Amino acid sequence: MVELDALSWVLLGLGALVVGLSKTALPGGGTLSVVLFAMALPARESTAALLVLLLVGDLFAVWMYRRTVDWAILRRLIWPVLIGVAVGTVFLGLASDGAVRRVIGAILLGLLLLTLLRRRGQSKAHAPATGEASGPAKPGRIAGYGYGWLGGFTTMVANAGGPVMSMYMLAMRLEVKTFLGTAAYFFFVVNLVKVPFQVGLGLLDWDTLRIVGVLVPLVVLAAFIGRWVAERISQTLFERLVLVLTAIGAVNLLL
């Protein structure tokens, strides 16, 4: 079994708590767990350990939000996501740890900028007479394919697809629980698809599973705390937190 010092276990524990919270309350925050795991383990191996914990969090999120899912969005994303996962597998097999982190960070910052520009356009769309906003059009089918491809690619190479899909779902203007339910089913299926790829790359082994086993209770605890938070958070605060957490995660990946 890999020998870890006390600081590494602290980082992994914090990362596990973030996983649970991100699955049931704060999408986009999962990128912080990517950073924490990469600080405690080699970057490539950390993706495999984190993947198992993400699946645990997915199971709880699917159970908690099983009645609030937008199935039309999920059907639109299936094929582009699978293509992105395949391309990400090739990239992960060839690229260095540093290249992986920088590519994902740059993608996230680009999507964040796009989302902020869309929201600025929305604020300018307020009708002066009525005070109502028509808002920007929701992303079309082609945009959905683009987000789906990026989501599959980023989730395969760094388990960082959460912020990408969060940007897409924010643009779709989903209510908090529908957002969380749709994201839960999406990532549960995608993360299952990733498992054989991680095994094939030699990144998911028994040593990794032993480390993960110690951390699972923290994911479960944080998942239930996240559900309590989601019941009480406002739509505006929820969306702002998603944007802020995405920005923090992206900057950390670039550093």
Coordinates of C-alpha atoms in Angstrom, one line a residue, residues 94-252:
L94 CA 0.1 10.7 -23.8
A95 CA 0.2 13.9 -21.8
S96 CA 2.2 14.8 -18.8
D97 CA 0.6 15.7 -15.4
G98 CA 1.3 19.4 -15.9
A99 CA -0.1 19.5 -19.4
V100 CA -3.3 17.8 -18.2
R101 CA -3.8 20.4 -15.4
R102 CA -3.1 23.4 -17.7
V103 CA -5.4 22.3 -20.5
I104 CA -8.3 21.7 -18.1
G105 CA -7.7 25.0 -16.3
A106 CA -7.7 27.0 -19.6
I107 CA -10.9 25.3 -20.7
L108 CA -12.7 26.1 -17.5
L109 CA -11.6 29.8 -17.5
G110 CA -12.8 30.1 -21.1
L111 CA -16.2 28.7 -20.3
L112 CA -16.5 30.8 -17.2
L113 CA -15.8 33.9 -19.3
L114 CA -18.4 32.9 -21.8
T115 CA -21.0 32.4 -19.1
L116 CA -20.3 35.8 -17.5
L117 CA -20.6 37.4 -20.9
R118 CA -24.0 35.7 -21.4
R119 CA -25.1 36.9 -18.0
R120 CA -24.0 40.4 -18.8
G121 CA -26.1 40.3 -22.0
Q122 CA -29.0 39.0 -19.9
S123 CA -28.8 42.0 -17.6
K124 CA -28.8 44.4 -20.6
A125 CA -31.9 42.7 -22.0
H126 CA -34.1 44.2 -19.2
A127 CA -37.1 46.0 -20.8
P128 CA -37.1 49.5 -19.5
A129 CA -40.9 49.8 -19.5
T130 CA -41.7 46.6 -17.7
G131 CA -38.6 45.8 -15.8
E132 CA -38.7 42.2 -17.1
A133 CA -35.9 40.5 -18.9
S134 CA -36.2 38.4 -22.0
G135 CA -32.8 36.9 -21.3
P136 CA -30.4 35.3 -23.8
A137 CA -31.6 32.3 -25.7
K138 CA -30.8 29.0 -24.1
P139 CA -27.9 27.1 -25.8
G140 CA -28.9 25.3 -28.9
R141 CA -28.2 21.7 -30.0
I142 CA -24.8 22.6 -31.5
A143 CA -23.7 24.3 -28.2
G144 CA -25.0 21.3 -26.3
Y145 CA -22.7 19.0 -28.4
G146 CA -19.8 21.3 -27.7
Y147 CA -20.4 21.3 -23.9
G148 CA -21.0 17.6 -24.0
W149 CA -17.7 16.9 -25.8
L150 CA -15.8 19.2 -23.4
G151 CA -17.5 17.6 -20.4
G152 CA -16.5 14.1 -21.5
F153 CA -12.9 15.2 -22.3
T154 CA -12.4 17.1 -19.0
T155 CA -14.0 14.5 -16.8
M156 CA -11.8 11.7 -18.3
V157 CA -8.5 13.5 -18.0
A158 CA -8.9 15.2 -14.7
N159 CA -12.3 14.4 -13.2
A160 CA -13.0 18.1 -13.9
G161 CA -16.2 17.8 -16.0
G162 CA -18.4 19.1 -13.2
P163 CA -17.6 22.8 -13.9
V164 CA -18.0 22.4 -17.6
M165 CA -21.5 20.9 -17.3
S166 CA -22.3 23.4 -14.6
M167 CA -21.7 26.2 -17.1
Y168 CA -24.1 24.4 -19.5
M169 CA -26.8 23.8 -17.0
L170 CA -26.6 27.4 -15.7
A171 CA -27.1 28.6 -19.3
M172 CA -30.1 26.3 -19.5
R173 CA -31.5 28.1 -16.4
L174 CA -32.4 25.0 -14.5
E175 CA -34.0 25.3 -11.0
V176 CA -31.7 24.2 -8.2
K177 CA -33.0 20.6 -7.6
T178 CA -33.5 20.0 -11.4
F179 CA -29.9 21.1 -11.9
L180 CA -28.7 18.7 -9.1
G181 CA -30.8 15.8 -10.3
T182 CA -29.8 16.1 -14.0
A183 CA -26.1 16.5 -13.0
A184 CA -26.4 13.4 -10.7
Y185 CA -27.6 11.1 -13.4
F186 CA -25.2 12.5 -15.9
F187 CA -22.1 12.0 -13.9
F188 CA -23.1 8.6 -12.5
V189 CA -23.3 7.2 -16.0
V190 CA -20.2 9.0 -17.3
N191 CA -18.1 8.0 -14.3
L192 CA -19.2 4.3 -14.7
V193 CA -18.0 4.5 -18.4
K194 CA -14.7 5.9 -17.2
V195 CA -13.9 2.9 -14.9
P196 CA -12.6 0.4 -17.5
F197 CA -10.5 3.1 -19.2
Q198 CA -8.8 3.9 -15.9
V199 CA -8.2 0.2 -15.3
G200 CA -6.8 -0.2 -18.8
L201 CA -4.4 2.7 -18.2
G202 CA -3.2 1.0 -15.0
L203 CA -4.3 3.8 -12.8
L204 CA -7.0 2.0 -10.8
D205 CA -5.5 -0.8 -8.7
W206 CA -5.9 -2.4 -5.2
D207 CA -3.6 0.2 -3.5
T208 CA -5.8 2.9 -4.8
L209 CA -9.0 1.1 -3.6
R210 CA -7.5 0.7 -0.1
I211 CA -6.9 4.4 0.2
V212 CA -10.4 5.2 -1.1
G213 CA -12.0 2.8 1.4
V214 CA -10.8 5.0 4.3
L215 CA -12.3 8.1 2.7
V216 CA -15.8 6.8 1.8
P217 CA -17.4 7.6 5.1
L218 CA -16.5 11.3 4.7
V219 CA -18.1 11.4 1.3
V220 CA -21.3 9.9 2.7
L221 CA -21.4 12.4 5.6
A222 CA -20.8 15.4 3.3
A223 CA -23.5 14.2 0.9
F224 CA -26.2 14.3 3.6
I225 CA -24.9 17.7 4.8
G226 CA -25.1 18.9 1.1
R227 CA -28.7 17.7 0.9
W228 CA -29.6 19.8 4.0
V229 CA -27.9 22.8 2.4
A230 CA -29.7 22.4 -1.0
E231 CA -33.1 22.5 0.7
R232 CA -32.3 26.0 2.1
I233 CA -30.2 27.7 -0.6
S234 CA -31.6 30.4 -2.8
Q235 CA -31.4 30.2 -6.6
T236 CA -29.3 33.3 -6.9
L237 CA -26.8 32.3 -4.2
F238 CA -26.6 28.8 -5.7
E239 CA -25.7 30.1 -9.2
R240 CA -23.1 32.6 -7.8
L241 CA -21.4 29.9 -5.7
V242 CA -21.2 27.6 -8.8
L243 CA -19.5 30.4 -10.7
V244 CA -17.1 31.3 -7.9
L245 CA -16.1 27.7 -7.2
T246 CA -15.5 27.1 -10.9
A247 CA -13.2 30.1 -11.1
I248 CA -11.2 29.0 -8.0
G249 CA -10.8 25.5 -9.3
A250 CA -9.7 26.7 -12.8
V251 CA -7.1 29.1 -11.4
N252 CA -5.7 26.3 -9.1

